[in-house]
């Protein structure tokens, strides 16, 4: 038998949910002492390091650091019980990896079950790495193909939808993004953009140019067999190099 | 862009080697038929076929060469070029035929003066007929290509629309929001029943408007605002001092027909990606104005901004697509960070677009 757990931290950004958990824990587990209650991830981490608690009830969506980030940053022995509202990815991740978690709204019986497990199992350190990989794959990656581009103008960051872009042209160290009425510079090289853009909608027509096919107004064939493109809403023309001419031959 | 022809350049059938070869074979066939007709009218077949092949192939080659330069793009340029090439081809072909017959068969046609002109005139006549035949075939191909391109574009639009709508319905009531709110209600029932009832009333209103809206075709701005008011009020009760919000909209705009789920995803994004991650929380301001320029919808927050690890997702995509689908290219949807922090999402719909939709709706 392991020694009874006696100190707990509650981390949740919503006051009503903290109160509820505290009251129910006190009823069901009188020996437990709540040593800290915090409403964000940064304070949760501080409390973990400061109190050497036996268990932390950790909400996942929290300001500052989210619950997963807290768990990743913490290296001590406090057991972690994740608490989360329906979040399909998180639930799936936990189900696959025997981490103790409470799904909000939880019943008294389910909380009782968590308490029982805490008494029984000495080590409930979750396999964080595996859970994280699942969560990261599902939530953190930008959606592919790329739909939005983040551009900076002075202090301002702006999101540009790729369908509004006429042309990407590589410059020295930057890539120019031409829209109907504005031009931006981004740092992503053309080669990388080519990988993430929708290949049906964006064609690489030159070593230094990717065009939005939907915005091509005219493809003119020159004497030497190359094509010259005019784009709707842009005065400049784009040359198609010989190697890419095949794209237009059968249009 | 200047002439109507140019618009279709992209769908103009380009001569592939295979098509050119087929045209070459057809030309040979036509030349032979002409030779047969001429023979029927009088004269010897071998002489007629040499003359007609020479003239026909000359016209064909000159025309193909001129086309290959790519300089003749408009219909008028093409027509003029063809006339010139038929004339040149007829002259050149007649000369070649004369030489072949002279050196190969010892036949001296002695085409001089009138005879020479007759031969060229015949060449011109048949050249024009045959060119017209090729031109009609070309037009048919062009029309087919155009129809194909249009069909493709239409399919693409339809695909995008369905996709956007599908994602829209999926995104309608976010489970995380629903269950977290229920957890809050549950946790307040014993300790603070009045608060629990208040939150339940807001949730009730939110769900009712949400469900009602999915069944109705036409919705108005007032309904959308009722929904957002309920949504924000729930979040205010949950986040307490971490959230402040304001909704500014003149009452006379409530009756304005307005599609669902244009503003809601922007508010949800501001909460989820702007204010929830920020420790001290912040504010959301929704303002809707209508002036001479059109309708302006702004969702401004002072949350964590656009520099974080967050990537735009389904919500913003569907708003962007719906703005374009519903209001066309003149309507704008812009998302940018504010100088003082946070994000502004702005939808602007020009007055002309609103009037155009109004007219088509009343018809």
XYZ file of C-alpha atoms in Angstrom:
614
model
C 0.000 0.000 0.000
C 1.250 3.410 -0.922
C 1.024 6.189 1.616
C -2.203 8.203 1.294
C -2.005 11.257 -0.954
C -2.424 14.386 1.033
C -1.618 17.564 -0.911
C -3.277 18.739 -4.127
C -3.170 21.656 -6.560
C -6.170 22.728 -8.633
C -5.457 24.513 -11.921
C -8.445 25.751 -13.942
C -9.136 29.160 -15.416
C -12.841 29.097 -14.607
C -13.618 29.975 -10.963
C -16.883 28.034 -10.791
C -15.154 24.841 -11.879
C -12.355 25.293 -9.329
C -14.860 25.809 -6.514
C -16.827 22.780 -7.547
C -13.808 20.502 -7.682
C -12.510 21.773 -4.349
C -15.828 21.238 -2.573
C -16.262 17.757 -3.943
C -12.710 16.720 -3.186
C -13.120 17.912 0.390
C -16.290 15.850 0.771
C -14.973 12.686 -0.803
C -11.432 12.822 0.432
C -11.262 14.580 3.785
C -7.538 13.861 4.291
C -6.681 15.816 1.173
C -5.373 19.322 1.616
C -5.713 21.772 -1.293
C -2.422 23.631 -1.073
C -2.874 25.877 -4.120
C -5.534 27.018 -6.572
C -4.399 28.717 -9.752
C -6.114 30.024 -12.883
C -3.335 29.897 -15.456
C -0.543 27.661 -16.663
C 2.366 29.770 -15.488
C 1.108 29.851 -11.908
C 0.358 26.146 -12.143
C 3.993 25.452 -12.938
C 5.148 27.697 -10.085
C 2.791 25.967 -7.669
C 4.040 22.556 -8.805
C 7.620 23.514 -8.107
C 6.854 25.282 -4.862
C 4.522 22.884 -3.060
C 5.799 19.417 -3.858
C 2.179 18.334 -3.992
C 1.067 14.744 -4.499
C -1.428 15.469 -7.249
C -2.426 18.271 -9.567
C -5.809 18.541 -11.270
C -4.769 20.231 -14.467
C -7.123 21.845 -16.977
C -5.884 21.657 -20.556
C -7.144 24.884 -22.074
C -5.678 27.550 -19.871
C -4.123 30.956 -20.446
C -0.383 31.458 -20.152
C 0.653 27.862 -20.708
C -1.826 25.172 -21.546
C -2.048 22.015 -19.444
C 0.098 19.991 -21.841
C 2.829 22.607 -21.789
C 2.785 22.664 -18.006
C 3.086 18.883 -17.855
C 5.942 18.946 -20.334
C 7.868 21.616 -18.450
C 7.442 19.999 -15.028
C 9.904 17.326 -13.968
C 8.952 16.526 -10.363
C 6.959 13.674 -8.855
C 3.524 15.206 -8.581
C 0.922 12.996 -10.271
C -1.077 14.629 -13.004
C -4.806 14.253 -13.564
C -5.891 16.103 -16.681
C -9.270 17.771 -16.606
C -10.810 18.803 -19.893
C -14.132 19.513 -21.507
C -14.971 17.578 -24.643
C -12.024 17.942 -26.917
C -11.968 15.147 -29.420
C -8.228 15.131 -29.936
C -7.346 15.256 -26.275
C -9.837 12.549 -25.442
C -8.504 10.329 -28.182
C -4.947 10.954 -27.089
C -5.704 10.058 -23.483
C -7.726 7.011 -24.338
C -4.797 5.583 -26.159
C -2.376 6.150 -23.343
C -3.895 5.275 -19.994
C -3.398 8.729 -18.544
C -5.842 9.601 -15.839
C -8.158 12.287 -17.014
C -11.499 13.743 -16.055
C -13.912 14.724 -18.761
C -15.970 17.822 -17.902
C -18.729 17.767 -16.833
C -17.835 14.779 -14.674
C -20.052 12.898 -12.250
C -19.354 12.271 -8.578
C -18.813 8.616 -9.423
C -16.133 9.430 -11.961
C -14.337 11.693 -9.495
C -14.544 8.900 -6.921
C -12.928 6.583 -9.475
C -10.052 9.037 -9.981
C -9.519 9.211 -6.223
C -9.498 5.406 -6.045
C -6.868 5.253 -8.792
C -4.748 7.829 -7.035
C -4.791 5.682 -3.917
C -3.948 2.550 -5.825
C -1.366 3.507 -8.322
C 1.888 4.931 -7.202
C 3.072 6.000 -10.637
C 0.577 7.771 -12.787
C 3.111 9.762 -14.700
C 1.527 9.739 -18.116
C 3.410 8.891 -21.261
C 3.435 12.518 -22.130
C 5.591 12.281 -25.191
C 3.186 9.963 -26.970
C 0.127 11.978 -26.017
C 1.828 15.145 -27.128
C 2.679 13.746 -30.514
C -0.940 12.890 -31.141
C -2.112 16.298 -30.005
C 0.585 18.091 -31.954
C -0.186 16.236 -35.155
C -3.850 17.034 -34.903
C -3.901 20.552 -33.613
C -0.673 22.406 -34.118
C 0.101 21.773 -37.743
C -1.150 24.321 -40.232
C -3.879 22.934 -42.400
C -2.587 21.602 -45.717
C -2.722 22.696 -48.420
C -1.814 26.111 -47.147
C -4.720 28.552 -47.112
C -3.446 31.541 -45.167
C -0.209 33.456 -45.290
C 1.011 35.585 -42.447
C 2.562 38.820 -43.701
C 4.156 41.610 -41.730
C 3.832 45.295 -42.547
C 5.821 47.317 -40.082
C 4.339 46.389 -36.724
C 1.194 44.929 -38.190
C 0.691 41.255 -38.926
C -1.913 40.448 -41.533
C -3.465 37.217 -42.754
C -3.809 36.842 -46.510
C -5.936 34.117 -48.023
C -4.005 32.369 -50.783
C -6.907 32.655 -53.218
C -6.369 36.422 -53.137
C -2.741 36.041 -54.174
C -1.973 36.435 -57.887
C 1.697 35.631 -57.918
C 4.585 34.572 -55.696
C 7.907 35.761 -56.987
C 11.216 34.992 -55.396
C 13.532 37.920 -54.766
C 16.969 37.877 -53.187
C 16.229 36.697 -49.686
C 12.494 37.149 -49.725
C 9.439 36.126 -51.648
C 7.151 38.837 -53.012
C 3.453 38.162 -52.647
C 1.392 40.049 -55.227
C -2.270 40.658 -54.513
C -4.747 42.676 -56.535
C -4.000 45.922 -54.760
C -1.012 45.272 -52.565
C 2.353 43.606 -52.476
C 3.985 41.957 -49.480
C 7.281 40.333 -48.620
C 7.532 37.044 -46.793
C 10.532 34.984 -45.787
C 9.258 31.614 -46.914
C 11.240 30.511 -49.975
C 9.413 29.549 -53.154
C 10.576 25.972 -52.831
C 8.841 25.629 -49.471
C 5.697 27.352 -50.701
C 5.522 24.986 -53.642
C 5.381 22.089 -51.183
C 2.486 23.426 -49.140
C 0.300 25.190 -51.711
C -2.523 23.380 -53.480
C -0.889 22.051 -56.639
C -4.077 22.274 -58.637
C -4.508 25.951 -57.915
C -0.917 27.142 -57.874
C 1.547 26.379 -60.631
C 5.258 26.818 -60.608
C 5.848 28.359 -64.033
C 9.381 29.561 -63.600
C 12.361 29.080 -61.322
C 11.280 32.277 -59.587
C 7.505 32.321 -59.952
C 4.382 30.505 -58.749
C 1.080 31.749 -60.182
C -2.519 31.414 -59.060
C -4.076 29.505 -61.962
C -7.534 30.930 -61.332
C -6.159 34.433 -61.920
C -4.513 33.728 -65.270
C -6.334 35.812 -67.816
C -4.299 35.068 -70.888
C -1.539 32.679 -71.858
C 0.174 33.830 -75.009
C 2.521 31.620 -76.942
C 5.632 33.344 -78.257
C 7.685 32.545 -81.355
C 10.282 30.695 -79.327
C 7.646 28.402 -77.861
C 7.565 29.965 -74.421
C 4.362 31.323 -72.909
C 3.677 34.755 -71.535
C 0.997 35.053 -68.869
C -1.199 38.008 -68.039
C -2.825 37.902 -64.616
C -6.167 39.530 -63.828
C -5.550 42.685 -61.838
C -1.830 42.936 -62.516
C 0.007 44.952 -65.160
C 3.209 42.986 -65.184
C 3.413 39.826 -67.240
C 4.912 36.528 -66.130
C 7.119 34.419 -68.338
C 6.761 30.659 -68.329
C 10.094 28.998 -68.743
C 10.464 26.346 -71.390
C 10.448 23.446 -68.958
C 7.015 24.419 -67.609
C 5.423 25.211 -71.001
C 3.735 21.815 -71.054
C 1.316 23.053 -68.411
C -0.313 25.332 -70.972
C -0.046 23.283 -74.137
C -3.230 21.382 -73.521
C -5.371 24.126 -72.117
C -8.319 42.339 -72.432
C -9.356 44.903 -75.044
C -11.211 42.752 -77.518
C -13.719 40.074 -76.747
C -11.613 37.526 -78.602
C -8.741 37.919 -76.209
C -10.816 36.803 -73.301
C -10.917 33.337 -74.726
C -7.271 33.010 -75.579
C -6.767 30.708 -72.663
C -9.207 28.178 -74.044
C -8.009 28.497 -77.637
C -7.062 25.074 -78.936
C -3.338 25.117 -79.530
C -2.070 23.143 -82.509
C -0.420 20.028 -81.237
C 1.815 18.015 -83.605
C -0.894 15.379 -83.803
C -3.567 17.851 -84.791
C -1.245 19.436 -87.360
C -0.585 16.018 -88.878
C -4.292 15.333 -89.138
C -4.790 18.667 -90.852
C -1.985 17.745 -93.259
C -3.712 14.487 -94.187
C -7.016 16.281 -94.678
C -5.284 18.799 -96.928
C -3.902 15.951 -99.077
C -7.392 14.509 -99.350
C -8.943 17.824 -100.355
C -6.228 18.396 -102.955
C -6.997 15.018 -104.487
C -10.724 15.744 -104.582
C -10.085 19.073 -106.297
C -7.879 17.302 -108.830
C -10.707 14.839 -109.521
C -13.224 17.639 -110.017
C -10.879 19.480 -112.368
C -10.267 16.262 -114.295
C -13.998 15.787 -114.651
C -14.208 19.257 -116.103
C -11.417 18.492 -118.554
C -7.671 18.010 -118.554
C -5.388 15.219 -117.467
C -5.517 13.833 -113.914
C -1.748 13.687 -113.275
C -1.337 17.319 -114.243
C -4.293 18.412 -112.165
C -3.212 16.498 -109.091
C 0.314 17.873 -109.212
C -0.984 21.431 -109.529
C -3.568 21.057 -106.770
C -1.177 19.301 -104.364
C 1.478 21.961 -104.930
C -0.914 24.825 -104.343
C -2.683 23.140 -101.398
C 0.495 22.111 -99.619
C 2.080 25.527 -100.165
C -0.885 27.245 -98.570
C -0.907 24.713 -95.759
C 2.820 25.092 -95.021
C 2.858 28.882 -95.191
C -0.176 29.127 -92.949
C 1.237 26.653 -90.431
C 4.561 28.490 -90.347
C 2.896 31.865 -89.824
C 0.723 30.423 -87.036
C 3.747 28.934 -85.324
C 5.240 32.389 -84.755
C 2.430 33.067 -82.309
C 2.017 36.648 -83.499
C -1.519 36.246 -84.767
C -3.716 36.061 -81.729
C -6.893 38.008 -82.489
C -9.441 36.735 -84.958
C -8.897 39.686 -87.325
C -5.126 39.196 -87.429
C -5.655 35.549 -88.126
C -8.093 36.236 -90.970
C -5.786 38.756 -92.682
C -2.839 36.418 -92.299
C -4.835 33.567 -93.846
C -5.837 35.681 -96.888
C -2.234 36.715 -97.481
C -0.993 33.146 -97.088
C -3.628 31.782 -99.507
C -2.569 34.327 -102.155
C 1.130 33.691 -101.647
C 0.559 29.925 -101.502
C -1.458 29.914 -104.726
C 1.248 31.854 -106.535
C 4.113 29.860 -105.132
C 2.335 26.519 -105.631
C 1.554 27.304 -109.242
C 5.182 28.122 -109.864
C 6.397 24.910 -108.216
C 3.892 22.796 -110.160
C 5.035 24.403 -113.365
C 8.640 23.515 -112.556
C 7.860 19.923 -111.546
C 5.864 19.284 -114.694
C 8.532 20.889 -116.826
C 11.526 18.983 -115.406
C 9.847 15.771 -114.366
C 7.376 15.135 -117.173
C 8.575 17.419 -119.894
C 5.186 19.077 -119.931
C 5.357 22.768 -120.514
C 2.173 24.362 -119.290
C 3.101 27.618 -120.812
C 1.078 29.419 -118.259
C 1.526 32.985 -119.094
C -0.769 35.921 -118.625
C -4.366 34.742 -118.460
C -3.573 31.065 -117.801
C -1.343 31.868 -114.877
C -4.006 34.103 -113.323
C -6.648 31.443 -113.799
C -4.549 28.932 -111.937
C -3.982 31.347 -109.067
C -7.668 32.237 -108.980
C -8.599 28.561 -108.768
C -6.077 28.198 -105.971
C -7.603 31.152 -104.186
C -11.120 29.793 -104.588
C -10.324 26.339 -103.238
C -7.905 27.707 -100.646
C -10.659 29.893 -99.239
C -13.185 27.059 -99.155
C -10.768 24.737 -97.404
C -9.571 27.397 -94.971
C -13.198 28.060 -94.099
C -13.662 24.361 -93.411
C -10.674 24.316 -91.068
C -11.834 27.515 -89.421
C -15.260 26.038 -88.609
C -13.651 22.960 -87.120
C -11.439 25.206 -85.073
C -14.426 27.209 -83.837
C -16.197 24.041 -82.757
C -13.116 22.959 -80.853
C -12.806 26.379 -79.290
C -16.411 26.367 -78.149
C -15.968 22.883 -76.725
C -12.868 23.931 -74.838
C -14.614 26.995 -73.525
C -17.583 24.991 -72.370
C -15.238 22.553 -70.680
C -13.363 25.355 -68.917
C -16.616 26.917 -67.761
C -17.908 23.607 -66.525
C -14.688 23.056 -64.632
C -14.921 26.474 -63.021
C -18.540 25.873 -62.073
C -17.729 22.511 -60.546
C -14.917 24.076 -58.587
C -17.257 26.785 -57.247
C -19.881 24.221 -56.291
C -17.298 22.064 -54.590
C -16.059 24.980 -52.559
C -19.561 25.961 -51.590
C -20.523 22.502 -50.378
C -17.253 22.134 -48.564
C -17.702 25.460 -46.839
C -21.250 24.593 -45.882
C -20.287 21.226 -44.518
C -17.560 22.650 -42.353
C -19.970 25.310 -41.288
C -22.476 22.885 -39.875
C -19.749 20.945 -38.180
C -18.477 24.079 -36.557
C -21.855 25.322 -35.473
C -21.953 24.368 -31.831
C -18.502 23.767 -30.539
C -18.546 20.771 -28.187
C -15.853 22.222 -25.962
C -18.016 25.309 -25.414
C -21.147 23.276 -24.787
C -19.651 20.837 -22.296
C -17.641 23.435 -20.456
C -20.777 25.518 -20.048
C -22.699 22.501 -18.793
C -19.895 21.768 -16.352
C -20.214 25.331 -15.095
C -23.971 25.093 -14.714
C -23.548 21.805 -12.858
C -20.955 23.240 -10.540
C -23.105 26.269 -9.699
C -26.396 24.467 -9.050
C -25.695 23.763 -5.391
C -23.476 26.669 -4.461
C -25.067 29.483 -6.479
C -28.437 28.411 -7.915
C -29.323 31.905 -9.198
C -26.124 32.101 -11.217
C -26.654 28.580 -12.504
C -30.136 29.543 -13.650
C -28.813 32.667 -15.383
C -26.252 30.631 -17.291
C -28.791 27.970 -18.187
C -31.135 30.663 -19.539
C -28.363 32.041 -21.738
C -27.468 28.577 -22.977
C -31.117 27.909 -23.664
C -31.391 31.063 -25.743
C -28.161 30.268 -27.580
C -29.271 26.752 -28.502
C -32.742 27.878 -29.518
C -31.486 30.531 -31.932
C -28.832 28.129 -33.227
C -31.311 25.388 -34.000
C -33.934 27.728 -35.390
C -31.388 29.165 -37.746
C -30.347 25.856 -39.237
C -33.956 25.296 -40.303
C -34.642 28.698 -41.751
C -33.522 29.836 -45.150
C -33.574 33.541 -44.478
C -32.087 34.978 -41.335
C -31.495 38.554 -40.319
C -28.901 40.517 -38.455
C -31.064 40.758 -35.349
C -31.101 36.950 -34.945
C -27.354 36.775 -35.393
C -26.859 39.411 -32.706
C -29.258 37.633 -30.353
C -27.138 34.514 -30.704
C -23.877 36.359 -30.156
C -25.302 38.181 -27.173
C -26.225 34.831 -25.580
C -22.831 33.355 -26.433
C -20.841 36.258 -25.031
C -23.025 36.448 -21.962
C -22.282 32.788 -21.168
C -18.579 33.378 -21.595
C -18.741 36.479 -19.431
C -20.302 34.439 -16.635
C -17.599 31.812 -17.011
C -14.595 34.049 -17.439
C -15.935 36.793 -15.146
C -13.505 39.713 -14.877
C -11.318 38.210 -17.614
C -13.825 39.176 -20.292
C -15.497 42.423 -21.263
C -17.542 42.789 -24.380
C -19.608 45.308 -26.256
C -21.962 45.007 -29.212
C -22.708 48.185 -31.127
C -25.364 48.097 -33.824
C -28.155 50.507 -34.704
C -31.602 48.997 -34.094
C -32.802 49.784 -37.625
C -30.259 47.294 -38.976
C -31.770 44.328 -37.118
C -34.165 43.543 -39.956
C -31.374 43.463 -42.542
C -31.206 40.020 -44.179
C -27.978 38.499 -43.020
C -26.436 35.043 -43.440
C -25.678 33.016 -40.329
C -22.173 32.129 -39.222
C -20.292 35.045 -40.691
C -19.739 36.947 -37.463
C -19.947 34.060 -35.008
C -16.708 32.345 -36.098
C -14.901 35.664 -35.759
C -16.148 36.104 -32.204
C -15.283 32.494 -31.368
C -11.798 32.940 -32.773
C -11.284 36.129 -30.785
C -12.239 34.262 -27.608
C -10.465 31.008 -28.283
C -7.237 32.291 -29.808
C -7.161 35.859 -28.519
C -8.505 36.096 -24.983
C -8.566 32.568 -23.536
C -4.787 32.186 -23.863
C -4.175 35.605 -22.277
C -3.790 35.466 -18.495
C -5.444 38.782 -17.686
C -8.106 38.317 -20.385
C -9.381 41.339 -22.292
C -12.115 42.860 -24.386
C -14.085 42.105 -27.511
C -15.849 44.828 -29.429
C -18.306 43.993 -32.148
C -19.513 46.922 -34.198
C -21.798 46.954 -37.216
C -22.202 50.151 -39.190
C -23.983 51.025 -42.367
C -23.138 54.155 -44.299
C -23.052 55.358 -47.911
C -20.119 53.063 -48.705
C -21.843 49.945 -47.457
C -21.891 47.615 -44.484
C -18.899 47.392 -42.175
C -18.574 44.637 -39.575
C -15.666 44.784 -37.167
C -14.610 42.353 -34.478
C -11.782 43.836 -32.449
C -10.063 42.180 -29.502
C -7.019 42.995 -27.425
C -5.871 39.397 -26.982
C -2.568 37.744 -27.765
C -2.515 38.714 -31.453
C -1.271 36.867 -34.493
C 2.289 36.102 -33.470
C 1.573 32.945 -31.529
C 1.857 29.346 -32.706
C -1.753 29.376 -33.810
C -2.664 28.586 -37.412
C -5.834 29.806 -39.054
C -8.306 26.981 -39.326
C -11.740 26.002 -40.465
C -13.449 29.065 -39.003
C -11.547 31.704 -40.951
C -11.579 29.639 -44.137
C -15.318 29.288 -44.100
C -15.800 33.000 -43.411
C -13.476 33.910 -46.285
C -15.152 31.530 -48.689
C -18.633 32.555 -47.658
C -17.907 36.250 -47.995
C -16.653 35.620 -51.552
C -19.479 33.246 -52.446
C -22.248 35.395 -51.020
C -21.018 38.868 -51.902
C -18.493 38.403 -54.696
C -15.011 39.710 -55.172
C -15.768 43.328 -54.241
C -16.569 42.345 -50.653
C -13.562 42.174 -48.381
C -12.546 40.111 -45.420
C -9.431 41.259 -43.641
C -7.657 39.939 -40.583
C -4.780 41.912 -39.122
C -3.135 42.659 -35.810
C -3.877 45.961 -34.044
C -1.111 48.455 -33.277
C -2.131 48.358 -29.589
C -2.281 44.540 -29.531
C -4.900 41.969 -30.407
C -6.597 41.313 -33.716
C -9.146 43.072 -35.906
C -11.313 41.065 -38.262
C -13.219 43.214 -40.714
C -15.882 42.310 -43.247
C -16.870 45.106 -45.613
C -19.644 44.793 -48.156
C -19.957 47.629 -50.670
C -23.278 49.441 -51.068
C -23.615 48.410 -54.747
C -23.348 44.754 -53.782
C -26.041 45.129 -51.132
C -28.332 46.856 -53.629
C -27.684 44.230 -56.279
C -28.569 41.424 -53.843
C -31.624 43.378 -52.740
C -32.864 43.635 -56.321
C -32.304 39.994 -57.128
C -34.037 39.002 -53.891
C -37.132 41.066 -54.650
C -37.443 39.709 -58.176
